[in-house]
């Protein structure tokens, strides 16, 4: 059974977190200060709605996803290594990671897009970089955590064996660290890429009032079609999207998960093994096997060369590492200087807030919070009973999981234009659109986690409950809720993270030049970007980041610790 | 043999692990010299720092004080080839047997073909030919350890280190493997000059090695070096073998006794062995049935237990005043006999009395709890005190043991949800 659940890193916060938070605010200030050069242009790509172009647009979206994903993997490995170099490294780098992953990525979208278009006015490259950057930030953190966690839990005996047999860094990486972390990386990649589609759809066509930032891609195709009121083309687009995601799953992720099973440590309790048709076919194909052994011999060749190189050039490599270290220090120094020079701007911006503005901010936070809360409550109302029913019945679970997985694979942002058309037709308030987008984006996290939780309730506990004739409220109170609580909480944490991202795109909607808005923090961010109100853009974006990070750190993580110590069943 | 120059020398080794509250000394005053042709075994209980010592000797861990010399040069600087066999095998599950063995030569100057040949030879040597392409998970524990040995041997080490090589194996497999290692060693098929093995199995040490190093714990020191000059192959039922076994058993038991007396007088932080009340009761009653006196070695082999399993229980009984060690035998005291004869309720009372009299920290917790208005207090308070004397992990285990004993004695109990220790109803005033 394949249920995607995220692991929640555990850590107590300290002073370093505050410093890190301050530096991130300064970094945001730096980004936003660039946008003051914005000459009010956008980048507009004329989307041709003829369905013939769909494959071409899809290909471009895929390239964007691919680049962002490769960057994420490279970054994760680099960051994971650097963070585990020493205690000082991890004491600084892990809080950075923790805070970054709790910030809703899309809250940075207006600022980043404007900054990029200011640096490259009227050019496609600016919007491309912004979109790849946002997809990257959307998918990189859990990969990084997973890799960092893996390489730090490599068994001590493996490390000692590596020492005794004098492995160099290359050998340690390809022989121990990478194999050991590959399962975690593959699972988190599936999660990340699914999230990536959500961001891609939002980034490809980002509108601020009459300013369009539109790239050729599947997301912009769907949105343009929706705007032109052409429902038929919207449906073509969505079908293509679902097909693409399903095919990718079939030809990439399923074979990868099956292949990754060979890297299992034995002690892990056997789960139902995943099986892939493509993998089985590839396993029998001669060409694929030749390719596989070619890659393997290439890797061993690189390994061999690394030892040769080390033996020959021990002295030179010392000089080289000195140069690299100097470059690093210079780079970090410049970066620190650049963001520290913004400290005045940050302070004056926050200092100059008027009473009305503060009230507006508070009101917006409250409204957005209520919207998030309401959507999650609605999502819980249906996922809790249905998830438990599915999870308790193993036969039902295997029947419906395919359907739910396809439904869940549709990024909410792709369907959103359709929702906008509907609420306009029916004259419904914008809040309905906003809440339905949040709901669409978050309910699956809850559902899959609840199913996984119910699925894992031990058989004997269910039998005891049956014997005691526990029914109705008592059954929920004594068996079901405690049984699924750890998973439920993981689902809630992921869902609330996703919900905030959804507020950015859904509280302030541009549709055929018309603006539909409701009050909320997301709307405030989008509106201040449109009006080039840099002060408000900075303040509202930082408030959003701070509010969400605080909720994460002070509420969710605490709850998670309590739940973990009491409700996780030991084997 | 006596004239040979030492291959490996450890001089004045001390190892301190820094924890948040306090530095914990794991090893102290270790001097050891290993000559060519020797097979040394290091014996001691869990926590005696034997594995740490092995890793210091192999150069994996730096000692806090002292040095390790290979033929006169510091081991880290010398180009000596050492190798290690690990307790849990340390085989990479993603590589086949052959690949695992080949990996040991990844940093060598041999050509691809030479590495292949050497690996095959090493696999042959340990009797695994035919399994080259198998993955570790397809092998039994004993076969896995054979791969571990092949991998250690393929580098042709001058000194071979073995960290409890048979402790994850079942009795028969372990016995078989020991025999094979000794045979290879005796026939000169092993390329190594000396072997150093850590074990907590006394029989294994006497069966395989030429010298046994017996260590005390807390901190780990060498308390005795016993040459084992019985010719190979050794007969386990011979008189020589049995008397050496008895000698080491007595030594190890005594080591604990001496230590406890010393600590008791110096400060009240008695190291409590991790024995459950149920095990203590079981042991005492069994010994009572056998006439209140048993030979420890015989008891252990009858119950199929190793010293790691049986010593904590014996030690706990001793601390509580239920038994004594006399010449390698465990003898019940009058109190022990009284306890064995009493009914369950009376047993609890005797246990409570013994606990309060013999374990000062329990007495202290009891007094502190009685002085609080509600008779309860957070565990952190007591953990802090314990952490001044033990590592955080050990402090937690100490508290767990204390709670187990006190719960049985109905002195105080522990609330998991709040993390509080609290007095039983009858004790609240």
Tab-separated table of C-alpha atoms in Angstrom, chain A residues 301-562:
chain	number	residue	atom	x	y	z
A	301	UNK	CA	35.706	4.222	-12.569
A	302	UNK	CA	35.060	7.644	-11.039
A	303	UNK	CA	35.709	6.105	-7.616
A	304	UNK	CA	38.984	4.589	-8.775
A	305	UNK	CA	40.091	7.878	-10.311
A	306	UNK	CA	39.308	9.724	-7.097
A	307	UNK	CA	41.815	7.529	-5.231
A	308	UNK	CA	44.432	8.019	-7.947
A	309	UNK	CA	43.851	11.739	-7.861
A	310	UNK	CA	44.148	11.840	-4.082
A	311	UNK	CA	47.410	9.931	-4.050
A	312	UNK	CA	48.996	12.111	-6.699
A	313	UNK	CA	47.778	15.498	-5.692
A	314	UNK	CA	47.630	15.652	-1.952
A	315	UNK	CA	49.574	18.912	-1.839
A	316	UNK	CA	47.768	20.597	-4.677
A	317	UNK	CA	44.394	19.734	-3.214
A	318	UNK	CA	45.384	21.553	-0.048
A	319	UNK	CA	45.948	24.731	-2.022
A	320	UNK	CA	42.704	24.120	-3.880
A	321	UNK	CA	40.702	23.716	-0.704
A	322	UNK	CA	42.243	26.923	0.612
A	323	UNK	CA	41.022	28.776	-2.479
A	324	UNK	CA	37.578	27.209	-2.216
A	325	UNK	CA	37.328	28.100	1.456
A	326	UNK	CA	38.371	31.680	0.767
A	327	UNK	CA	35.782	31.934	-1.989
A	328	UNK	CA	33.118	30.580	0.359
A	329	UNK	CA	33.977	33.051	3.062
A	330	UNK	CA	33.964	35.883	0.537
A	331	UNK	CA	30.597	34.757	-0.809
A	332	UNK	CA	28.973	34.385	2.587
A	333	UNK	CA	30.567	37.659	3.675
A	334	UNK	CA	29.174	39.565	0.688
A	335	UNK	CA	25.774	38.021	1.237
A	336	UNK	CA	25.778	38.912	4.922
A	337	UNK	CA	26.910	42.420	4.099
A	338	UNK	CA	24.164	42.824	1.531
A	339	UNK	CA	21.406	41.714	3.840
A	340	UNK	CA	22.799	43.466	6.903
A	341	UNK	CA	22.807	46.723	4.976
A	342	UNK	CA	19.028	46.352	4.774
A	343	UNK	CA	18.587	46.408	8.514
A	344	UNK	CA	17.760	50.104	8.496
A	345	UNK	CA	15.193	49.705	5.745
A	346	UNK	CA	13.566	46.848	7.640
A	347	UNK	CA	13.408	48.823	10.870
A	348	UNK	CA	12.117	52.028	9.303
A	349	UNK	CA	9.503	50.099	7.332
A	350	UNK	CA	8.146	48.419	10.437
A	351	UNK	CA	8.605	51.628	12.465
A	352	UNK	CA	6.544	53.705	10.083
A	353	UNK	CA	3.444	51.543	10.353
A	354	UNK	CA	0.410	53.591	11.249
A	355	UNK	CA	-2.298	52.475	13.622
A	356	UNK	CA	-4.680	51.849	10.724
A	357	UNK	CA	-2.150	49.699	8.944
A	358	UNK	CA	-1.522	47.612	12.033
A	359	UNK	CA	-5.257	47.139	12.486
A	360	UNK	CA	-5.583	46.154	8.829
A	361	UNK	CA	-2.811	43.588	9.268
A	362	UNK	CA	-4.398	42.127	12.374
A	363	UNK	CA	-7.765	41.947	10.681
A	364	UNK	CA	-6.239	40.247	7.635
A	365	UNK	CA	-4.423	37.698	9.779
A	366	UNK	CA	-7.639	36.937	11.631
A	367	UNK	CA	-9.695	36.518	8.445
A	368	UNK	CA	-7.148	34.288	6.758
A	369	UNK	CA	-6.808	32.236	9.912
A	370	UNK	CA	-10.552	31.733	10.063
A	371	UNK	CA	-10.637	30.707	6.427
A	372	UNK	CA	-7.861	28.179	6.988
A	373	UNK	CA	-9.575	26.871	10.110
A	374	UNK	CA	-12.935	26.557	8.387
A	375	UNK	CA	-11.505	24.743	5.365
A	376	UNK	CA	-9.651	22.261	7.531
A	377	UNK	CA	-12.770	21.638	9.615
A	378	UNK	CA	-14.773	20.934	6.469
A	379	UNK	CA	-12.021	18.673	5.196
A	380	UNK	CA	-11.922	16.808	8.527
A	381	UNK	CA	-15.696	16.395	8.542
A	382	UNK	CA	-15.593	14.183	5.484
A	383	UNK	CA	-12.101	12.673	5.589
A	384	UNK	CA	-12.301	11.449	9.190
A	385	UNK	CA	-15.227	9.016	8.813
A	386	UNK	CA	-14.381	7.999	5.252
A	387	UNK	CA	-10.674	7.643	5.942
A	388	UNK	CA	-11.324	5.434	8.956
A	389	UNK	CA	-13.789	3.247	7.065
A	390	UNK	CA	-11.340	2.783	4.188
A	391	UNK	CA	-8.386	2.214	6.459
A	392	UNK	CA	-10.102	-0.401	8.610
A	393	UNK	CA	-11.100	-2.496	5.624
A	394	UNK	CA	-8.033	-3.711	3.813
A	395	UNK	CA	-9.955	-4.909	0.761
A	396	UNK	CA	-11.728	-1.580	0.401
A	397	UNK	CA	-8.439	0.252	0.793
A	398	UNK	CA	-6.858	-1.541	-2.139
A	399	UNK	CA	-9.937	-0.919	-4.280
A	400	UNK	CA	-10.290	2.813	-3.787
A	401	UNK	CA	-6.718	3.902	-3.368
A	402	UNK	CA	-6.179	4.149	-7.131
A	403	UNK	CA	-9.158	6.462	-7.599
A	404	UNK	CA	-8.173	8.669	-4.705
A	405	UNK	CA	-4.597	8.817	-5.860
A	406	UNK	CA	-5.609	10.072	-9.282
A	407	UNK	CA	-7.961	12.631	-7.737
A	408	UNK	CA	-5.269	13.736	-5.328
A	409	UNK	CA	-2.740	14.101	-8.113
A	410	UNK	CA	-4.695	16.965	-9.706
A	411	UNK	CA	-3.071	20.088	-8.330
A	412	UNK	CA	-5.706	22.351	-6.808
A	413	UNK	CA	-4.276	25.328	-8.653
A	414	UNK	CA	-5.064	23.662	-11.977
A	415	UNK	CA	-8.760	23.372	-11.115
A	416	UNK	CA	-8.926	26.792	-9.562
A	417	UNK	CA	-9.687	28.755	-12.767
A	418	UNK	CA	-12.707	26.527	-13.230
A	419	UNK	CA	-13.923	27.330	-9.716
A	420	UNK	CA	-13.564	31.037	-10.416
A	421	UNK	CA	-15.704	30.723	-13.528
A	422	UNK	CA	-18.359	28.868	-11.551
A	423	UNK	CA	-18.562	31.325	-8.661
A	424	UNK	CA	-18.778	34.202	-11.124
A	425	UNK	CA	-21.608	32.518	-12.974
A	426	UNK	CA	-23.488	31.821	-9.753
A	427	UNK	CA	-22.609	35.187	-8.214
A	428	UNK	CA	-21.099	33.640	-5.107
A	429	UNK	CA	-18.762	35.534	-2.754
A	430	UNK	CA	-15.005	35.230	-3.316
A	431	UNK	CA	-14.666	33.462	0.039
A	432	UNK	CA	-16.334	30.424	-1.469
A	433	UNK	CA	-13.625	30.230	-4.131
A	434	UNK	CA	-10.940	30.762	-1.554
A	435	UNK	CA	-12.228	28.132	0.829
A	436	UNK	CA	-12.776	25.601	-1.937
A	437	UNK	CA	-9.210	26.063	-3.176
A	438	UNK	CA	-7.828	25.535	0.321
A	439	UNK	CA	-10.074	22.531	0.708
A	440	UNK	CA	-8.990	21.031	-2.612
A	441	UNK	CA	-5.371	21.542	-1.763
A	442	UNK	CA	-5.412	20.122	1.720
A	443	UNK	CA	-8.035	17.410	2.088
A	444	UNK	CA	-5.862	14.721	0.507
A	445	UNK	CA	-3.114	15.108	3.083
A	446	UNK	CA	-5.716	14.482	5.768
A	447	UNK	CA	-7.404	11.610	3.971
A	448	UNK	CA	-4.232	9.672	3.204
A	449	UNK	CA	-2.855	10.141	6.693
A	450	UNK	CA	-6.111	9.055	8.312
A	451	UNK	CA	-6.261	5.971	6.083
A	452	UNK	CA	-2.679	5.128	6.993
A	453	UNK	CA	-3.472	5.619	10.687
A	454	UNK	CA	-6.600	3.462	10.646
A	455	UNK	CA	-4.765	0.871	8.577
A	456	UNK	CA	-2.133	0.535	11.271
A	457	UNK	CA	-4.468	0.052	14.249
A	458	UNK	CA	-3.509	-3.404	15.520
A	459	UNK	CA	-5.984	-6.191	14.883
A	460	UNK	CA	-6.071	-7.278	18.548
A	461	UNK	CA	-7.100	-3.809	19.725
A	462	UNK	CA	-10.011	-3.851	17.279
A	463	UNK	CA	-10.988	-7.293	18.554
A	464	UNK	CA	-10.923	-6.116	22.164
A	465	UNK	CA	-13.124	-3.161	21.204
A	466	UNK	CA	-15.532	-5.567	19.504
A	467	UNK	CA	-15.605	-7.845	22.553
A	468	UNK	CA	-16.322	-4.909	24.830
A	469	UNK	CA	-19.053	-3.867	22.402
A	470	UNK	CA	-17.590	-0.384	22.060
A	471	UNK	CA	-19.892	1.540	19.758
A	472	UNK	CA	-20.507	5.093	18.621
A	473	UNK	CA	-18.792	7.847	20.552
A	474	UNK	CA	-17.011	5.428	22.855
A	475	UNK	CA	-15.497	3.537	19.960
A	476	UNK	CA	-14.124	6.794	18.548
A	477	UNK	CA	-12.929	7.993	21.924
A	478	UNK	CA	-11.285	4.808	23.128
A	479	UNK	CA	-10.019	3.215	19.939
A	480	UNK	CA	-10.191	5.153	16.697
A	481	UNK	CA	-9.056	8.651	17.615
A	482	UNK	CA	-6.133	7.536	19.817
A	483	UNK	CA	-5.201	4.992	17.168
A	484	UNK	CA	-4.977	7.441	14.300
A	485	UNK	CA	-3.828	10.466	16.309
A	486	UNK	CA	-0.134	10.533	15.307
A	487	UNK	CA	-1.033	10.199	11.640
A	488	UNK	CA	-3.925	12.609	11.945
A	489	UNK	CA	-1.649	15.231	13.414
A	490	UNK	CA	0.940	14.742	10.677
A	491	UNK	CA	-1.885	15.238	8.188
A	492	UNK	CA	-3.091	18.369	9.961
A	493	UNK	CA	0.376	19.889	10.017
A	494	UNK	CA	0.910	19.268	6.317
A	495	UNK	CA	-2.599	20.463	5.526
A	496	UNK	CA	-2.286	23.714	7.418
A	497	UNK	CA	1.017	24.406	5.676
A	498	UNK	CA	-0.640	23.884	2.307
A	499	UNK	CA	-3.656	25.954	3.317
A	500	UNK	CA	-1.629	29.116	3.773
A	501	UNK	CA	-0.096	28.740	0.339
A	502	UNK	CA	-3.576	28.532	-1.090
A	503	UNK	CA	-4.656	31.808	0.518
A	504	UNK	CA	-2.161	33.740	-1.632
A	505	UNK	CA	-3.680	32.682	-4.939
A	506	UNK	CA	-7.262	32.580	-3.820
A	507	UNK	CA	-7.965	35.739	-1.862
A	508	UNK	CA	-7.132	38.142	-4.644
A	509	UNK	CA	-8.191	36.992	-8.073
A	510	UNK	CA	-7.728	38.757	-11.375
A	511	UNK	CA	-10.151	37.604	-13.986
A	512	UNK	CA	-10.369	39.238	-17.401
A	513	UNK	CA	-9.038	42.456	-15.958
A	514	UNK	CA	-11.591	42.414	-13.150
A	515	UNK	CA	-10.398	42.059	-9.601
A	516	UNK	CA	-12.216	39.874	-7.131
A	517	UNK	CA	-10.971	40.118	-3.598
A	518	UNK	CA	-11.810	39.396	-0.040
A	519	UNK	CA	-9.980	40.579	3.033
A	520	UNK	CA	-7.120	38.454	4.215
A	521	UNK	CA	-3.369	38.301	4.447
A	522	UNK	CA	-3.033	36.669	1.023
A	523	UNK	CA	-5.083	39.441	-0.544
A	524	UNK	CA	-2.995	42.048	1.245
A	525	UNK	CA	0.233	40.608	-0.166
A	526	UNK	CA	-1.098	40.395	-3.716
A	527	UNK	CA	-2.693	43.829	-3.610
A	528	UNK	CA	0.366	45.593	-2.252
A	529	UNK	CA	2.468	43.931	-4.962
A	530	UNK	CA	0.087	45.166	-7.638
A	531	UNK	CA	0.085	48.704	-6.300
A	532	UNK	CA	3.871	48.660	-5.948
A	533	UNK	CA	3.327	49.377	-2.259
A	534	UNK	CA	6.681	48.026	-1.156
A	535	UNK	CA	6.236	48.880	2.455
A	536	UNK	CA	3.019	46.893	2.725
A	537	UNK	CA	4.417	44.065	0.562
A	538	UNK	CA	7.354	43.669	2.912
A	539	UNK	CA	5.284	43.922	6.067
A	540	UNK	CA	2.503	41.599	4.971
A	541	UNK	CA	4.858	38.982	3.544
A	542	UNK	CA	6.925	38.956	6.731
A	543	UNK	CA	3.829	38.826	8.917
A	544	UNK	CA	2.553	35.837	6.953
A	545	UNK	CA	5.910	34.073	7.326
A	546	UNK	CA	6.058	34.836	11.033
A	547	UNK	CA	2.476	33.832	11.775
A	548	UNK	CA	2.743	30.522	9.956
A	549	UNK	CA	6.181	29.692	11.339
A	550	UNK	CA	4.984	30.492	14.870
A	551	UNK	CA	1.885	28.325	14.527
A	552	UNK	CA	4.111	25.541	13.301
A	553	UNK	CA	6.709	25.837	15.992
A	554	UNK	CA	4.582	26.734	18.991
A	555	UNK	CA	1.415	24.771	18.354
A	556	UNK	CA	1.928	21.911	15.940
A	557	UNK	CA	5.369	20.800	17.011
A	558	UNK	CA	4.439	20.864	20.676
A	559	UNK	CA	1.308	18.862	20.058
A	560	UNK	CA	3.301	16.468	17.952
A	561	UNK	CA	5.792	15.853	20.741
A	562	UNK	CA	3.031	15.091	23.230
